Amino acid sequence: MKDLLRIGELARLGGVSVKTVRFYDEQGLLRPEYVDSQTGYRYYTIDHTKRLAAITNLRAADFSISEITKLLKDGNIPDDFSTAISSKKQALIDQRQEIEKKLKIVEALAKSSWTEKLFDHSTIKLTSLKPQIAHTVRQNIRHLGAPVTQLFETAEADVAAEGMRANAAPFLIYHEPPTKRKNLNIEICIPVTHNAQSNLEVRNIAGSEVACAVAFAGGYFQTDALFLQLQEWIDAAGLQSAGPLREVYHRFGADQDDYRLPPRMIARNKHEFLTELQIPFSLTHNNMESN
Amino acid sequence: MKDLLRIGELARLGGVSVKTVRFYDEQGLLRPEYVDSQTGYRYYTIDHTKRLAAITNLRAADFSISEITKLLKDGNIPDDFSTAISSKKQALIDQRQEIEKKLKIVEALAKSSWTEKLFDHSTIKLTSLKPQIAHTVRQNIRHLGAPVTQLFETAEADVAAEGMRANAAPFLIYHEPPTKRKNLNIEICIPVTHNAQSNLEVRNIAGSEVACAVAFAGGYFQTDALFLQLQEWIDAAGLQSAGPLREVYHRFGADQDDYRLPPRMIARNKHEFLTELQIPFSLTHNNMESN
DNA sequence: TTGCTCCTCACGTCACGTGAGGTGGC
DNA sequence: TTGCTCCTCACGTCACGTGAGGTGGC
C-alpha cells in the first residue's frame, strides 16, 4: 500500500506552513515524490519529513535557502560543513553585537533630559566611523591656532604633491584634552587613497563608534564649550568614552589653490567654516560577555 | 549669502549615501529646502544636517522609517516617545533572544558526531512549540497500553461531544520517565478550540523549545529506545532538557467514528501509526544575562 | 572641455505571507 | 452536496543598493 502524504499533512508534521513547503519545492530543496499531472497535487513520502526536518534545523540555525541548497546537494555531509557551521556561528555573534549596539543607543535615547539633543533638533549624532588611511603628523604644540594651521598647510601640500588626496575631510586628534589649550599633543590627519608606491608617511586610523556634535558653522572659539557638552552628554547617556577627541574640518580656510581640494571644502570666510566634533565611545562595558 | 548644500554634501555630512537622502525625501522624512524645477537638483540648508542626524539616531536605535515619520511628525517630542523607546528596547531584547536561540542551535549542529542525525537524514528536529489549549486528564496508571487507550477514548468522546476538537494531534505527557513503564503519572492531552461556554475541563499548555524524534511509523515498542537516544543527543548537544517528555500521535488507532477526527489522523492498522517524541529543552543556561 | 555630480526610472533583495479566483476529493 | 484542501498566479515586505541612460555645473 503506498502511503503518500499530501502537502498539508507533510506541512503539519514538519511544523511549517503549506506555503513554505511549496516554496521549498520551487527552490528545488524539497521535491515531491509525485505530482499529479491532472490536478497539480503534490504527494510526499514519510521520509520527506526527515529531509524537511534537516531543512528546518538548518533554517533554525539561520542558514539561508541557498546555503542549505549547497549543504544538502549531494545528500551527505559535505567536507566544508564544519567551516560553514563556524562561520555561521561567527555571523550570529556579529549580529548579536549589532543588536547590543542598538540597545546601547536606545538606552542613550531613553535619557529623557537629553532627548531633545538627540532627537528633536538633533545636535548630537551617534554613528560608526569606518577605518581609514591618513597621512598624519603628530606633534607637541604650545597653543592652538597658527601652529595647527601651519601643520595642515604643510601636510596638505605634501599630500597634494603625491596626488593622494582622498575625498574626505581632514581632522585633528587631540591626544590630550583640548580644554588645556596649551602645550598640547595633537595629530593632524589628511585622509588619503591607498598608494603603496608613495613615500608619504601614512597610518591606519581604526574605526569606532563616535558621538558627534553635528557640524556647526563659524569660528573655532565655540569648540571648548561644545566638547564639554558632548562629554557631559556621553556620561549622562551611560556610555563610556574611549579614545581621544577629534575635530573634523568639513569646510575650512585653505590658503592655496594647488592643494586641489574639492571646492565644497573651501570656506571663503570664517562664517562658512563647518566643523564637527567627535568623541569615540565603546559599546562593551561593565558586564562581560562570553564567546 | 545663501549657503545651500547639494545632496552629496548633505549626505557626506550626515554619513549616509546620496541614495538614502533621496529615499528619505521620497518618504517625506527629509524634504529639501528647495528643488530646482529645471534640473531637479535638491538643495538643503545646514539645519537639515540636524534633522538628518535625528533620523540616523533613531535608525541606529532600530526604529523603522514609518515609526520615525510618526515620531518626527510635528517637530517636537511626542508624548508617547518614552513608550516608543521602551517598546523598542523590548523588541531588541527579544531579537537578541532569538539570536541566542540560533546560536544554541548552531552549537548543537556543531557536535559533529551527531551531525548526521540533525542534518543528513535527519531524525532529530529542533523546533518551537506554540502554547495551546487542551482538554487534559492526568492520572496515575499501572502500566502503558490499555489504560492509556481507555483514557484517550473517553477524552476524545468528551471533546467530540462538545464539538471542540482542534485540528491538531493528541499527545501524552509523561510526568515521570516513561522508561519505568509501571505506575506512571501521565497526562493525556486533546487540543481543543477555545470555547468559554463549555464545561469541559481545559488547560493552557505553555509553548517551549523541543527536540523531536521525527514521526516514526509503526508500533509503540520503539519509543523507549528512541527516547533514550533523543535524551542522549540533547546531552551531547549541550542543551538542558526542561520539562516532561511528550509522545505525539499524528496517526493512531481510533475505535469510533463519532470522534469526528480528520481522516488523516486515523490509522487502519499498526503499520500506519505515526508517532513523534518530544523533549522540551531550555535556552537559558549557565551564564546569566542581564536586562 | 573634461570629469564629477545629479537626475529619474526600473529592478533586486529574502523567505515566505496574503489574498484572489478557481478546482479536486471524501 | 458541503466544506476542506489544494492549485496557480500576482503582489507585498523593508530600506535602501545597483545599475542604465541621460543631463547639469564648475
mmCIF file of N, CA and C in Angstrom, chain A residues 6-80:
data_model
loop_
_atom_site.group_PDB
_atom_site.id
_atom_site.type_symbol
_atom_site.label_atom_id
_atom_site.label_comp_id
_atom_site.label_asym_id
_atom_site.label_seq_id
_atom_site.Cartn_x
_atom_site.Cartn_y
_atom_site.Cartn_z
ATOM 1 N N ARG A 6 -0.245 14.194 1.542
ATOM 2 C CA ARG A 6 -0.497 15.415 0.794
ATOM 3 C C ARG A 6 0.240 16.569 1.456
ATOM 4 N N ILE A 7 0.291 17.670 0.758
ATOM 5 C CA ILE A 7 1.157 18.754 1.228
ATOM 6 C C ILE A 7 0.794 19.236 2.633
ATOM 7 N N GLY A 8 -0.496 19.269 2.924
ATOM 8 C CA GLY A 8 -0.929 19.760 4.223
ATOM 9 C C GLY A 8 -0.470 18.857 5.359
ATOM 10 N N GLU A 9 -0.488 17.554 5.103
ATOM 11 C CA GLU A 9 -0.057 16.613 6.136
ATOM 12 C C GLU A 9 1.434 16.740 6.383
ATOM 13 N N LEU A 10 2.209 16.818 5.290
ATOM 14 C CA LEU A 10 3.647 16.982 5.442
ATOM 15 C C LEU A 10 3.949 18.269 6.215
ATOM 16 N N ALA A 11 3.259 19.341 5.843
ATOM 17 C CA ALA A 11 3.499 20.630 6.492
ATOM 18 C C ALA A 11 3.213 20.533 7.981
ATOM 19 N N ARG A 12 2.117 19.863 8.332
ATOM 20 C CA ARG A 12 1.769 19.757 9.742
ATOM 21 C C ARG A 12 2.821 18.939 10.495
ATOM 22 N N LEU A 13 3.230 17.834 9.886
ATOM 23 C CA LEU A 13 4.261 17.007 10.530
ATOM 24 C C LEU A 13 5.559 17.788 10.695
ATOM 25 N N GLY A 14 5.842 18.626 9.729
ATOM 26 C CA GLY A 14 7.103 19.361 9.789
ATOM 27 C C GLY A 14 7.027 20.646 10.595
ATOM 28 N N GLY A 15 5.815 21.027 10.959
ATOM 29 C CA GLY A 15 5.669 22.261 11.724
ATOM 30 C C GLY A 15 5.900 23.506 10.899
ATOM 31 N N VAL A 16 5.592 23.425 9.603
ATOM 32 C CA VAL A 16 5.735 24.602 8.735
ATOM 33 C C VAL A 16 4.425 24.818 7.990
ATOM 34 N N SER A 17 4.321 25.921 7.247
ATOM 35 C CA SER A 17 3.096 26.171 6.510
ATOM 36 C C SER A 17 3.134 25.483 5.146
ATOM 37 N N VAL A 18 1.978 25.302 4.587
ATOM 38 C CA VAL A 18 1.865 24.734 3.246
ATOM 39 C C VAL A 18 2.610 25.609 2.232
ATOM 40 N N LYS A 19 2.490 26.910 2.420
ATOM 41 C CA LYS A 19 3.188 27.841 1.532
ATOM 42 C C LYS A 19 4.698 27.598 1.580
ATOM 43 N N THR A 20 5.172 27.326 2.746
ATOM 44 C CA THR A 20 6.602 27.087 2.910
ATOM 45 C C THR A 20 7.041 25.829 2.167
ATOM 46 N N VAL A 21 6.245 24.782 2.280
ATOM 47 C CA VAL A 21 6.593 23.549 1.570
ATOM 48 C C VAL A 21 6.586 23.790 0.060
ATOM 49 N N ARG A 22 5.608 24.534 -0.430
ATOM 50 C CA ARG A 22 5.576 24.852 -1.862
ATOM 51 C C ARG A 22 6.803 25.655 -2.267
ATOM 52 N N PHE A 23 7.163 26.576 -1.403
ATOM 53 C CA PHE A 23 8.343 27.407 -1.673
ATOM 54 C C PHE A 23 9.597 26.544 -1.753
ATOM 55 N N TYR A 24 9.738 25.583 -0.857
ATOM 56 C CA TYR A 24 10.908 24.707 -0.895
ATOM 57 C C TYR A 24 10.904 23.847 -2.154
ATOM 58 N N ASP A 25 9.739 23.488 -2.620
ATOM 59 C CA ASP A 25 9.652 22.759 -3.890
ATOM 60 C C ASP A 25 10.162 23.644 -5.027
ATOM 61 N N GLU A 26 9.630 24.844 -5.076
ATOM 62 C CA GLU A 26 10.016 25.813 -6.104
ATOM 63 C C GLU A 26 11.522 26.056 -6.112
ATOM 64 N N GLN A 27 12.121 26.080 -4.916
ATOM 65 C CA GLN A 27 13.562 26.291 -4.802
ATOM 66 C C GLN A 27 14.363 25.021 -5.065
ATOM 67 N N GLY A 28 13.656 23.927 -5.299
ATOM 68 C CA GLY A 28 14.370 22.673 -5.557
ATOM 69 C C GLY A 28 14.933 22.018 -4.310
ATOM 70 N N LEU A 29 14.515 22.494 -3.150
ATOM 71 C CA LEU A 29 15.055 21.954 -1.900
ATOM 72 C C LEU A 29 14.342 20.695 -1.473
ATOM 73 N N LEU A 30 13.073 20.616 -1.779
ATOM 74 C CA LEU A 30 12.261 19.504 -1.279
ATOM 75 C C LEU A 30 11.245 19.148 -2.358
ATOM 76 N N ARG A 31 11.659 18.244 -3.229
ATOM 77 C CA ARG A 31 10.798 17.869 -4.337
ATOM 78 C C ARG A 31 9.813 16.783 -3.924
ATOM 79 N N PRO A 32 8.560 16.909 -4.339
ATOM 80 C CA PRO A 32 7.570 15.878 -4.002
ATOM 81 C C PRO A 32 7.959 14.536 -4.616
ATOM 82 N N GLU A 33 7.434 13.482 -4.030
ATOM 83 C CA GLU A 33 7.649 12.148 -4.577
ATOM 84 C C GLU A 33 6.970 12.043 -5.940
ATOM 85 N N TYR A 34 5.820 12.685 -6.024
ATOM 86 C CA TYR A 34 4.972 12.503 -7.205
ATOM 87 C C TYR A 34 4.041 13.696 -7.308
ATOM 88 N N VAL A 35 3.864 14.177 -8.511
ATOM 89 C CA VAL A 35 2.926 15.273 -8.728
ATOM 90 C C VAL A 35 1.865 14.808 -9.712
ATOM 91 N N ASP A 36 0.620 14.902 -9.325
ATOM 92 C CA ASP A 36 -0.481 14.525 -10.198
ATOM 93 C C ASP A 36 -0.563 15.530 -11.339
ATOM 94 N N SER A 37 -0.424 15.021 -12.550
ATOM 95 C CA SER A 37 -0.368 15.950 -13.680
ATOM 96 C C SER A 37 -1.746 16.554 -13.983
ATOM 97 N N GLN A 38 -2.780 15.854 -13.567
ATOM 98 C CA GLN A 38 -4.129 16.403 -13.754
ATOM 99 C C GLN A 38 -4.375 17.576 -12.811
ATOM 100 N N THR A 39 -4.186 17.308 -11.531
ATOM 101 C CA THR A 39 -4.613 18.273 -10.514
ATOM 102 C C THR A 39 -3.476 19.168 -10.048
ATOM 103 N N GLY A 40 -2.240 18.762 -10.292
ATOM 104 C CA GLY A 40 -1.109 19.506 -9.767
ATOM 105 C C GLY A 40 -0.820 19.189 -8.311
ATOM 106 N N TYR A 41 -1.612 18.317 -7.687
ATOM 107 C CA TYR A 41 -1.391 17.963 -6.281
ATOM 108 C C TYR A 41 -0.007 17.375 -6.089
ATOM 109 N N ARG A 42 0.652 17.794 -5.013
ATOM 110 C CA ARG A 42 1.964 17.247 -4.641
ATOM 111 C C ARG A 42 1.769 16.122 -3.627
ATOM 112 N N TYR A 43 2.494 15.033 -3.828
ATOM 113 C CA TYR A 43 2.439 13.927 -2.869
ATOM 114 C C TYR A 43 3.832 13.605 -2.361
ATOM 115 N N TYR A 44 3.904 13.324 -1.061
ATOM 116 C CA TYR A 44 5.194 13.115 -0.393
ATOM 117 C C TYR A 44 5.200 11.790 0.354
ATOM 118 N N THR A 45 6.403 11.270 0.594
ATOM 119 C CA THR A 45 6.528 10.080 1.442
ATOM 120 C C THR A 45 6.830 10.521 2.871
ATOM 121 N N ILE A 46 6.757 9.569 3.775
ATOM 122 C CA ILE A 46 7.075 9.893 5.168
ATOM 123 C C ILE A 46 8.541 10.278 5.297
ATOM 124 N N ASP A 47 9.385 9.700 4.471
ATOM 125 C CA ASP A 47 10.804 10.073 4.518
ATOM 126 C C ASP A 47 11.026 11.557 4.203
ATOM 127 N N HIS A 48 10.101 12.148 3.481
ATOM 128 C CA HIS A 48 10.248 13.578 3.232
ATOM 129 C C HIS A 48 10.228 14.397 4.527
ATOM 130 N N THR A 49 9.604 13.851 5.564
ATOM 131 C CA THR A 49 9.622 14.579 6.841
ATOM 132 C C THR A 49 11.057 14.717 7.363
ATOM 133 N N LYS A 50 11.889 13.734 7.049
ATOM 134 C CA LYS A 50 13.281 13.810 7.517
ATOM 135 C C LYS A 50 14.050 14.886 6.775
ATOM 136 N N ARG A 51 13.864 14.898 5.468
ATOM 137 C CA ARG A 51 14.504 15.949 4.680
ATOM 138 C C ARG A 51 14.008 17.324 5.141
ATOM 139 N N LEU A 52 12.706 17.412 5.336
ATOM 140 C CA LEU A 52 12.150 18.684 5.799
ATOM 141 C C LEU A 52 12.718 19.070 7.162
ATOM 142 N N ALA A 53 12.919 18.073 8.018
ATOM 143 C CA ALA A 53 13.494 18.357 9.341
ATOM 144 C C ALA A 53 14.921 18.868 9.202
ATOM 145 N N ALA A 54 15.665 18.276 8.261
ATOM 146 C CA ALA A 54 17.035 18.759 8.040
ATOM 147 C C ALA A 54 16.997 20.228 7.634
ATOM 148 N N ILE A 55 16.050 20.557 6.761
ATOM 149 C CA ILE A 55 15.934 21.945 6.307
ATOM 150 C C ILE A 55 15.558 22.863 7.462
ATOM 151 N N THR A 56 14.559 22.474 8.239
ATOM 152 C CA THR A 56 14.137 23.372 9.325
ATOM 153 C C THR A 56 15.218 23.489 10.397
ATOM 154 N N ASN A 57 15.980 22.415 10.620
ATOM 155 C CA ASN A 57 17.101 22.532 11.559
ATOM 156 C C ASN A 57 18.093 23.584 11.082
ATOM 157 N N LEU A 58 18.425 23.513 9.824
ATOM 158 C CA LEU A 58 19.406 24.474 9.302
ATOM 159 C C LEU A 58 18.822 25.896 9.275
ATOM 160 N N ARG A 59 17.541 25.989 8.947
ATOM 161 C CA ARG A 59 16.890 27.312 8.990
ATOM 162 C C ARG A 59 16.903 27.863 10.411
ATOM 163 N N ALA A 60 16.674 26.992 11.370
ATOM 164 C CA ALA A 60 16.648 27.431 12.772
ATOM 165 C C ALA A 60 18.023 27.910 13.212
ATOM 166 N N ALA A 61 19.056 27.460 12.502
ATOM 167 C CA ALA A 61 20.409 27.921 12.803
ATOM 168 C C ALA A 61 20.782 29.090 11.903
ATOM 169 N N ASP A 62 19.783 29.649 11.224
ATOM 170 C CA ASP A 62 19.963 30.874 10.445
ATOM 171 C C ASP A 62 20.659 30.690 9.104
ATOM 172 N N PHE A 63 20.725 29.455 8.609
ATOM 173 C CA PHE A 63 21.245 29.275 7.260
ATOM 174 C C PHE A 63 20.206 29.751 6.260
ATOM 175 N N SER A 64 20.689 30.354 5.154
ATOM 176 C CA SER A 64 19.764 30.809 4.125
ATOM 177 C C SER A 64 19.390 29.644 3.214
ATOM 178 N N ILE A 65 18.373 29.845 2.403
ATOM 179 C CA ILE A 65 17.937 28.805 1.484
ATOM 180 C C ILE A 65 19.074 28.386 0.564
ATOM 181 N N SER A 66 19.839 29.351 0.065
ATOM 182 C CA SER A 66 20.879 28.975 -0.893
ATOM 183 C C SER A 66 22.019 28.242 -0.192
ATOM 184 N N GLU A 67 22.299 28.605 1.041
ATOM 185 C CA GLU A 67 23.296 27.847 1.807
ATOM 186 C C GLU A 67 22.823 26.416 2.027
ATOM 187 N N ILE A 68 21.571 26.274 2.381
ATOM 188 C CA ILE A 68 21.036 24.930 2.641
ATOM 189 C C ILE A 68 21.064 24.106 1.365
ATOM 190 N N THR A 69 20.716 24.752 0.256
ATOM 191 C CA THR A 69 20.737 24.038 -1.026
ATOM 192 C C THR A 69 22.119 23.448 -1.284
ATOM 193 N N LYS A 70 23.144 24.265 -1.029
ATOM 194 C CA LYS A 70 24.505 23.747 -1.225
ATOM 195 C C LYS A 70 24.819 22.620 -0.251
ATOM 196 N N LEU A 71 24.478 22.833 1.011
ATOM 197 C CA LEU A 71 24.822 21.835 2.029
ATOM 198 C C LEU A 71 24.123 20.509 1.804
ATOM 199 N N LEU A 72 22.905 20.554 1.298
ATOM 200 C CA LEU A 72 22.145 19.309 1.137
ATOM 201 C C LEU A 72 22.275 18.731 -0.265
ATOM 202 N N LYS A 73 23.058 19.373 -1.105
ATOM 203 C CA LYS A 73 23.056 18.990 -2.513
ATOM 204 C C LYS A 73 23.273 17.506 -2.764
ATOM 205 N N ASP A 74 24.379 16.971 -2.292
ATOM 206 C CA ASP A 74 24.662 15.574 -2.625
ATOM 207 C C ASP A 74 24.194 14.602 -1.558
ATOM 208 N N GLY A 75 23.333 15.054 -0.684
ATOM 209 C CA GLY A 75 22.670 14.114 0.209
ATOM 210 C C GLY A 75 23.489 13.661 1.397
ATOM 211 N N ASN A 76 24.796 13.921 1.383
ATOM 212 C CA ASN A 76 25.544 13.590 2.588
ATOM 213 C C ASN A 76 26.320 14.812 3.080
ATOM 214 N N ILE A 77 26.969 14.681 4.192
ATOM 215 C CA ILE A 77 27.601 15.830 4.827
ATOM 216 C C ILE A 77 28.821 16.292 4.032
ATOM 217 N N PRO A 78 28.783 17.511 3.554
ATOM 218 C CA PRO A 78 29.924 17.983 2.771
ATOM 219 C C PRO A 78 31.131 18.268 3.676
ATOM 220 N N ASP A 79 32.293 18.269 3.070
ATOM 221 C CA ASP A 79 33.540 18.459 3.818
ATOM 222 C C ASP A 79 33.576 19.794 4.539
ATOM 223 N N ASP A 80 32.998 20.782 3.894
ATOM 224 C CA ASP A 80 33.099 22.110 4.487
ATOM 225 C C ASP A 80 31.950 22.393 5.447
#
